[in-house]
Coordinates of C-alpha atoms in Angstrom, one line a residue:
M136 CA 35.3 5.2 -38.2
L137 CA 34.1 7.8 -35.7
I138 CA 34.2 11.5 -36.5
E139 CA 36.8 13.4 -34.4
P140 CA 35.0 15.5 -31.7
N141 CA 36.6 18.8 -33.0
H142 CA 35.4 18.1 -36.6
T143 CA 32.9 20.5 -38.0
P144 CA 30.0 20.6 -38.1
R145 CA 29.7 19.6 -34.5
I146 CA 27.3 19.9 -31.6
E147 CA 28.9 20.9 -28.3
I148 CA 27.1 19.4 -25.4
N149 CA 27.7 21.0 -22.0
L150 CA 27.1 18.2 -19.5
A151 CA 27.4 20.5 -16.5
K152 CA 24.7 22.8 -17.7
I153 CA 22.4 19.8 -18.5
G154 CA 23.1 18.4 -15.0
H155 CA 22.3 21.8 -13.4
N156 CA 19.0 21.9 -15.3
V157 CA 18.0 18.4 -14.3
K158 CA 18.8 19.0 -10.6
Q159 CA 16.8 22.2 -10.6
L160 CA 13.8 20.6 -12.3
V161 CA 13.8 17.5 -10.1
E162 CA 13.7 19.8 -7.1
L163 CA 11.1 22.2 -8.5
Y164 CA 8.6 19.5 -9.6
G165 CA 9.3 17.4 -6.5
K166 CA 8.0 20.1 -4.2
K167 CA 4.5 19.3 -5.4
G168 CA 5.0 15.5 -5.6
I169 CA 5.7 15.2 -9.3
E170 CA 8.4 12.9 -10.6
I171 CA 10.1 13.5 -13.9
M172 CA 10.6 11.1 -16.7
G173 CA 13.7 12.2 -18.5
V174 CA 12.9 12.2 -22.2
T175 CA 16.0 11.2 -24.3
K176 CA 14.5 11.2 -27.8
A177 CA 16.0 14.7 -28.7
V178 CA 19.5 13.3 -28.0
C179 CA 18.8 9.9 -29.7
G180 CA 19.3 8.0 -26.4
D181 CA 22.8 9.3 -26.0
P182 CA 24.2 7.3 -23.1
V183 CA 26.5 10.1 -22.0
V184 CA 23.6 12.5 -21.6
A185 CA 21.4 9.7 -20.1
E186 CA 23.9 9.1 -17.4
V187 CA 23.9 12.8 -16.4
L188 CA 20.1 12.6 -16.1
M189 CA 20.4 9.6 -13.8
N190 CA 23.2 11.1 -11.7
K191 CA 21.1 14.2 -11.0
G192 CA 18.1 12.4 -9.7
I193 CA 16.0 11.0 -12.6
L194 CA 15.0 7.4 -12.2
M195 CA 12.9 6.9 -15.4
L196 CA 14.2 7.5 -18.9
A197 CA 11.7 7.7 -21.8
D198 CA 12.2 7.5 -25.5
S199 CA 10.0 7.1 -28.5
R200 CA 12.5 4.8 -30.4
I201 CA 13.2 1.3 -29.1
T202 CA 16.6 1.4 -30.8
N203 CA 17.5 4.4 -28.5
I204 CA 16.4 2.4 -25.5
Q205 CA 18.5 -0.5 -26.7
R206 CA 21.5 1.8 -27.1
M207 CA 21.2 3.0 -23.5
Q208 CA 20.7 -0.6 -22.3
N209 CA 23.8 -1.7 -24.1
A210 CA 25.8 1.1 -22.5
K211 CA 24.7 -0.3 -19.1
I212 CA 22.6 2.7 -18.1
K213 CA 20.7 1.7 -15.0
A214 CA 17.2 3.1 -15.3
Q215 CA 13.6 2.2 -15.7
F216 CA 13.0 2.6 -19.4
V217 CA 9.7 3.8 -20.9
L218 CA 8.7 3.6 -24.6
L219 CA 6.9 6.9 -25.2
R220 CA 5.4 6.0 -28.6
T221 CA 2.6 3.4 -29.0
P222 CA 4.6 0.2 -30.1
A223 CA 4.2 -1.1 -33.6
L224 CA 2.8 -4.6 -33.8
S225 CA 6.0 -5.7 -35.4
E226 CA 8.2 -4.6 -32.5
A227 CA 6.3 -6.2 -29.6
N228 CA 9.1 -8.6 -28.8
L229 CA 11.7 -5.9 -28.8
V230 CA 9.5 -3.7 -26.6
V231 CA 9.1 -6.4 -24.0
K232 CA 12.8 -7.2 -24.1
Y233 CA 14.2 -3.6 -23.8
A234 CA 11.4 -1.4 -22.2
D235 CA 10.1 -1.8 -18.7
I236 CA 7.0 0.2 -19.5
S237 CA 5.3 1.3 -22.8
M238 CA 2.6 3.8 -23.5
N239 CA -0.3 2.3 -25.4
T240 CA -3.6 3.2 -27.1
E241 CA -4.5 0.0 -29.1
L242 CA -5.8 -3.3 -27.8
S243 CA -4.4 -5.2 -30.7
V244 CA -0.9 -4.0 -29.8
I245 CA -1.4 -4.7 -26.1
N246 CA -2.5 -8.2 -27.0
E247 CA 0.8 -8.7 -28.9
L248 CA 2.7 -7.4 -25.9
S249 CA 0.9 -9.9 -23.7
I250 CA 1.9 -12.7 -26.0
A251 CA 5.5 -11.6 -26.1
A252 CA 5.7 -11.1 -22.3
T253 CA 4.1 -14.5 -21.7
K254 CA 6.7 -16.1 -23.9
N255 CA 9.4 -14.2 -22.2
K256 CA 8.0 -15.2 -18.7
S257 CA 7.9 -11.6 -17.7
I258 CA 5.5 -8.8 -16.8
H259 CA 5.3 -5.8 -19.1
K260 CA 3.9 -2.6 -17.6
I261 CA 1.7 -0.3 -19.6
I262 CA 0.4 3.3 -19.4
L263 CA -2.7 4.0 -21.3
M264 CA -2.7 7.4 -23.1
V265 CA -6.0 9.2 -23.1
E266 CA -7.1 11.7 -25.8
M267 CA -7.7 15.1 -24.2
G268 CA -7.8 17.4 -27.2
D269 CA -4.3 17.6 -28.8
L270 CA -5.3 14.8 -31.2
R271 CA -2.0 13.1 -31.4
E272 CA -2.6 9.8 -29.7
G273 CA -5.0 8.5 -27.1
I274 CA -8.1 6.5 -26.2
M275 CA -11.3 8.5 -26.1
P276 CA -12.3 8.9 -22.4
K277 CA -15.7 7.3 -23.0
D278 CA -14.0 4.1 -24.2
L279 CA -11.4 3.9 -21.4
E280 CA -13.3 1.6 -19.0
E281 CA -14.1 -0.9 -21.7
V282 CA -10.4 -1.1 -22.8
I283 CA -9.2 -1.5 -19.2
Q284 CA -11.8 -4.3 -18.6
E285 CA -10.2 -6.3 -21.4
I286 CA -6.6 -5.4 -20.4
L287 CA -7.1 -6.8 -17.0
T288 CA -7.8 -10.3 -18.4
L289 CA -4.4 -10.4 -20.2
K290 CA -1.5 -12.4 -19.0
G291 CA 2.0 -10.7 -18.8
I292 CA 0.5 -7.2 -18.7
Q293 CA 0.2 -4.8 -15.8
L294 CA -1.6 -1.5 -16.1
V295 CA 0.4 1.0 -14.0
G296 CA -1.0 4.3 -15.2
I297 CA -2.7 6.7 -17.5
G298 CA -1.5 9.8 -19.2
A299 CA -2.2 12.5 -21.7
N300 CA -0.3 14.5 -24.3
F301 CA -0.5 18.3 -24.9
A302 CA 1.1 21.0 -27.0
C303 CA 2.5 18.6 -29.5
F304 CA 0.5 18.0 -32.7
G305 CA -2.4 20.3 -32.0
G306 CA -0.6 22.8 -29.8
V307 CA -3.4 22.4 -27.2
K308 CA -2.4 23.9 -23.8
P309 CA -2.5 21.8 -20.6
S310 CA -5.0 23.6 -18.4
K311 CA -6.2 23.3 -14.9
A312 CA -9.5 21.9 -16.2
S313 CA -7.8 19.2 -18.3
M314 CA -5.5 18.2 -15.5
D315 CA -8.5 18.0 -13.2
D316 CA -10.3 15.8 -15.7
L317 CA -7.3 13.5 -15.9
S318 CA -7.2 13.2 -12.1
V319 CA -10.9 12.4 -12.1
L320 CA -10.4 9.7 -14.7
A321 CA -7.5 8.2 -12.6
S322 CA -9.6 8.2 -9.4
G323 CA -12.5 6.6 -11.2
I324 CA -10.4 3.8 -12.6
E325 CA -8.9 3.0 -9.3
E326 CA -12.3 2.9 -7.6
K327 CA -14.1 0.9 -10.3
F328 CA -11.4 -1.7 -10.9
S329 CA -9.8 -1.8 -7.4
I330 CA -6.3 -1.1 -8.7
S331 CA -3.7 1.5 -7.9
L332 CA -2.3 3.6 -10.7
T333 CA 1.3 4.4 -9.7
C334 CA 1.8 6.8 -12.6
V335 CA -0.5 9.5 -13.8
T336 CA 1.5 11.4 -16.3
G337 CA -0.1 14.7 -17.2
G338 CA 2.1 16.0 -20.0
N339 CA 5.5 17.4 -20.8
S340 CA 7.6 20.6 -20.8
A341 CA 4.4 22.5 -21.8
N342 CA 3.0 21.8 -18.3
Y343 CA 5.3 24.3 -16.5
N344 CA 2.8 27.2 -16.5
W345 CA 0.1 24.9 -15.2
F346 CA 2.4 23.6 -12.5
E347 CA 3.4 27.1 -11.4
S348 CA -0.3 28.3 -11.3
V349 CA -1.7 25.5 -9.0
T350 CA -1.1 24.5 -5.4
D351 CA -2.9 21.1 -5.8
T352 CA -1.8 18.9 -8.7
G353 CA -4.4 16.3 -8.0
K354 CA -3.5 12.8 -9.1
I355 CA -0.9 14.1 -11.5
N356 CA 2.4 12.7 -10.2
N357 CA 4.5 12.5 -13.3
L358 CA 5.6 14.7 -16.3
R359 CA 7.7 13.7 -19.3
I360 CA 10.4 16.4 -19.6
G361 CA 12.9 16.8 -22.4
E362 CA 13.1 20.4 -23.8
S363 CA 13.1 22.0 -20.4
I364 CA 16.1 19.9 -19.5
Y365 CA 18.1 20.5 -22.7
L366 CA 17.1 24.1 -23.6
G367 CA 15.9 25.5 -20.2
C368 CA 12.5 26.6 -21.4
E369 CA 8.8 25.8 -21.3
T370 CA 7.2 24.9 -24.6
L371 CA 4.1 27.0 -25.0
D372 CA 5.9 30.2 -25.6
R373 CA 9.5 29.0 -25.4
E374 CA 10.1 31.3 -22.4
A375 CA 13.1 30.6 -20.3
I376 CA 12.5 29.0 -16.9
P377 CA 14.2 30.9 -14.1
E378 CA 17.7 29.6 -13.0
L379 CA 18.0 27.2 -16.0
F380 CA 20.6 27.3 -18.7
T381 CA 19.2 27.8 -22.2
D382 CA 22.6 27.2 -24.0
A383 CA 23.6 23.7 -23.0
F384 CA 23.9 22.8 -26.7
T385 CA 25.8 24.8 -29.3
L386 CA 26.2 24.1 -33.0
V387 CA 29.6 24.9 -34.5
A388 CA 29.9 25.1 -38.3
E389 CA 32.9 26.2 -40.4
V390 CA 33.1 28.8 -43.1
I391 CA 33.9 27.2 -46.4
E392 CA 33.4 30.2 -48.7
S393 CA 33.4 34.0 -48.0
K394 CA 32.9 36.5 -50.9
I395 CA 31.3 39.7 -51.9
K396 CA 28.3 38.7 -54.1
P397 CA 24.9 40.1 -55.2
S398 CA 22.1 39.7 -52.7
K399 CA 19.6 38.6 -55.4
P400 CA 20.2 35.5 -57.7
Y401 CA 20.3 36.5 -61.4
G402 CA 19.0 34.5 -64.4
E403 CA 15.7 32.8 -65.0
I404 CA 14.3 31.5 -61.7
G405 CA 12.8 28.0 -61.4
Q406 CA 12.5 25.7 -58.4
D407 CA 15.1 25.4 -55.7
A408 CA 16.6 22.1 -54.4
F409 CA 13.5 21.4 -52.4
G410 CA 10.9 22.2 -55.0
N411 CA 10.1 25.7 -53.7
H412 CA 9.8 28.9 -55.8
P413 CA 12.1 31.2 -53.9
K414 CA 11.8 35.0 -53.9
F415 CA 14.6 37.4 -53.0
E416 CA 14.9 41.1 -52.1
D417 CA 17.6 43.0 -53.9
R418 CA 19.8 44.5 -51.2
G419 CA 22.7 45.2 -53.4
Q420 CA 26.2 43.7 -52.9
M421 CA 26.7 41.8 -49.6
K422 CA 29.4 39.9 -47.7
R423 CA 28.1 36.3 -48.3
A424 CA 29.5 33.3 -46.5
I425 CA 28.7 29.6 -46.6
V426 CA 29.0 27.3 -43.6
S427 CA 29.4 23.6 -43.8
I428 CA 26.0 22.4 -42.8
G429 CA 22.7 22.2 -44.5
S430 CA 19.1 20.9 -44.4
Q431 CA 20.2 17.3 -44.5
D432 CA 21.7 17.8 -41.1
V433 CA 19.6 20.4 -39.3
H434 CA 16.3 22.2 -39.2
V435 CA 18.0 25.4 -40.3
S436 CA 15.1 27.7 -39.3
G437 CA 15.8 26.6 -35.7
L438 CA 19.3 28.1 -35.7
T439 CA 20.1 31.4 -34.1
P440 CA 23.6 32.8 -34.8
K441 CA 25.6 34.0 -31.8
L442 CA 27.2 36.6 -34.1
E443 CA 25.5 39.7 -35.6
I444 CA 24.9 37.9 -38.9
E445 CA 21.8 36.6 -40.8
I446 CA 21.0 33.2 -42.1
L447 CA 19.7 33.6 -45.7
G448 CA 18.7 30.0 -46.3
S449 CA 20.1 26.6 -47.0
S450 CA 20.5 23.8 -49.5
S451 CA 21.2 20.2 -48.6
D452 CA 24.8 20.8 -47.5
H453 CA 25.2 24.6 -47.4
T454 CA 23.8 27.3 -45.2
L455 CA 24.1 30.8 -46.7
I456 CA 25.0 33.7 -44.4
D457 CA 24.8 37.5 -44.8
A458 CA 27.9 38.3 -42.8
K459 CA 26.9 42.0 -42.5
N460 CA 29.8 43.8 -40.6
V461 CA 31.5 40.6 -39.4
D462 CA 34.7 39.7 -41.3
L463 CA 34.2 36.0 -41.8
K464 CA 37.1 34.1 -43.3
V465 CA 37.4 30.6 -44.7
G466 CA 38.2 28.3 -41.8
D467 CA 36.4 30.5 -39.2
E468 CA 34.0 28.7 -36.9
V469 CA 30.5 30.1 -36.5
K470 CA 28.4 29.2 -33.4
F471 CA 24.6 28.9 -33.2
N472 CA 22.0 28.4 -30.5
V473 CA 19.6 25.7 -31.4
S474 CA 15.8 25.1 -31.1
Y475 CA 14.4 21.8 -30.1
G476 CA 13.7 20.9 -33.7
A477 CA 17.3 21.8 -34.6
L478 CA 18.7 19.8 -31.7
L479 CA 16.7 16.7 -32.7
S480 CA 18.0 16.8 -36.3
L481 CA 21.6 17.6 -35.3
M482 CA 21.7 14.7 -32.8
T483 CA 20.2 12.4 -35.4
S484 CA 22.7 13.3 -38.2
P485 CA 25.6 11.0 -38.6
Y486 CA 27.6 13.8 -40.2
V487 CA 27.5 16.1 -37.1
S488 CA 30.3 15.4 -34.6
K489 CA 29.3 15.3 -30.9
K490 CA 31.7 17.0 -28.5
Y491 CA 31.1 16.7 -24.7
I492 CA 32.1 19.5 -22.4
G493 CA 32.5 18.4 -18.8
E494 CA 33.2 15.1 -17.0
I495 CA 32.1 11.9 -18.7
R496 CA 31.5 8.9 -16.3
L497 CA 30.1 6.0 -18.2
V498 CA 30.2 2.4 -17.1
S499 CA 31.2 1.4 -20.6
K500 CA 32.1 3.3 -23.8
P501 CA 29.3 5.3 -25.4
I502 CA 27.4 3.2 -28.0
P503 CA 27.3 5.2 -31.3
L504 CA 23.9 5.7 -32.9
T505 CA 25.6 4.8 -36.3
T506 CA 29.1 4.0 -37.2
N507 CA 29.6 7.7 -38.0
S508 CA 28.1 9.4 -35.0

């Protein structure tokens, strides 16, 4: 049975604010010839959100989970779907069936995609990811031509682009030098192999400062944008982007206990629920409240209360609050702004209700992530 949308805890999703952000970003990046891939992984391929992205000018939707792409396909979202993460060998058939394009770094995987596409009598498009410093995924630049040489012999596979990742695992910033290097690689490939790369994807929401600082973006014609759409910020310093909403998502949790208690646990201290050895400052008696969400549902450190209260910590199902001067009563709802990590976990949790604010116009009913979402 589906959770009621007013159930707590819930994530409130303002579709109008998301739509505004999409429109602004499409226009902004479009002024310098850059198309946006709308990244849906933070919302678990939510078809309602995906349709907003499509309605506001995004043509390509990208996700790192093939099940999320399948979810959007089943909801009849009409987009070009891109698998962001290098496919596993075991999912080659599913990738060919549900994704139009996949990002790849391993020849063994591309070979499997070729076999699956040939059996399916289809052409599967690929983008090769190049390692440019962040050390998450990518082919080393010196090996790129050799890999391409072999790819061009494969049936059912079409090489349509190259790309790079930044500010993810290693936190490495996308710079003018790295973008220029990627452009040079793209030009070299086109010249050497007499092919046209339709997609040179230079990064993600971390590329905003680079984009603003240059007049010529070279061969870079695509960025993979998620956090800027959902939270209205760039991702190097989490600074707000002008004219974007930063509060399109709000977590609402309910107070389930409110009492005056000591600020410091008493008794012999061992490990907490997660194997840590906690330390506490004695601040005397305090107004302590518990809200109905915990670390099983959300990256708690990514929550910012909208009230003048303080998050003390969490267990699996409880988040502890210093209510300070706020008179929190049992049954009260407490609202929080969310970080990208918090949003990702909240949208994944089957215990968190999703409530949409604004018009919902889906071809078919939303397809739940699980039977409880």
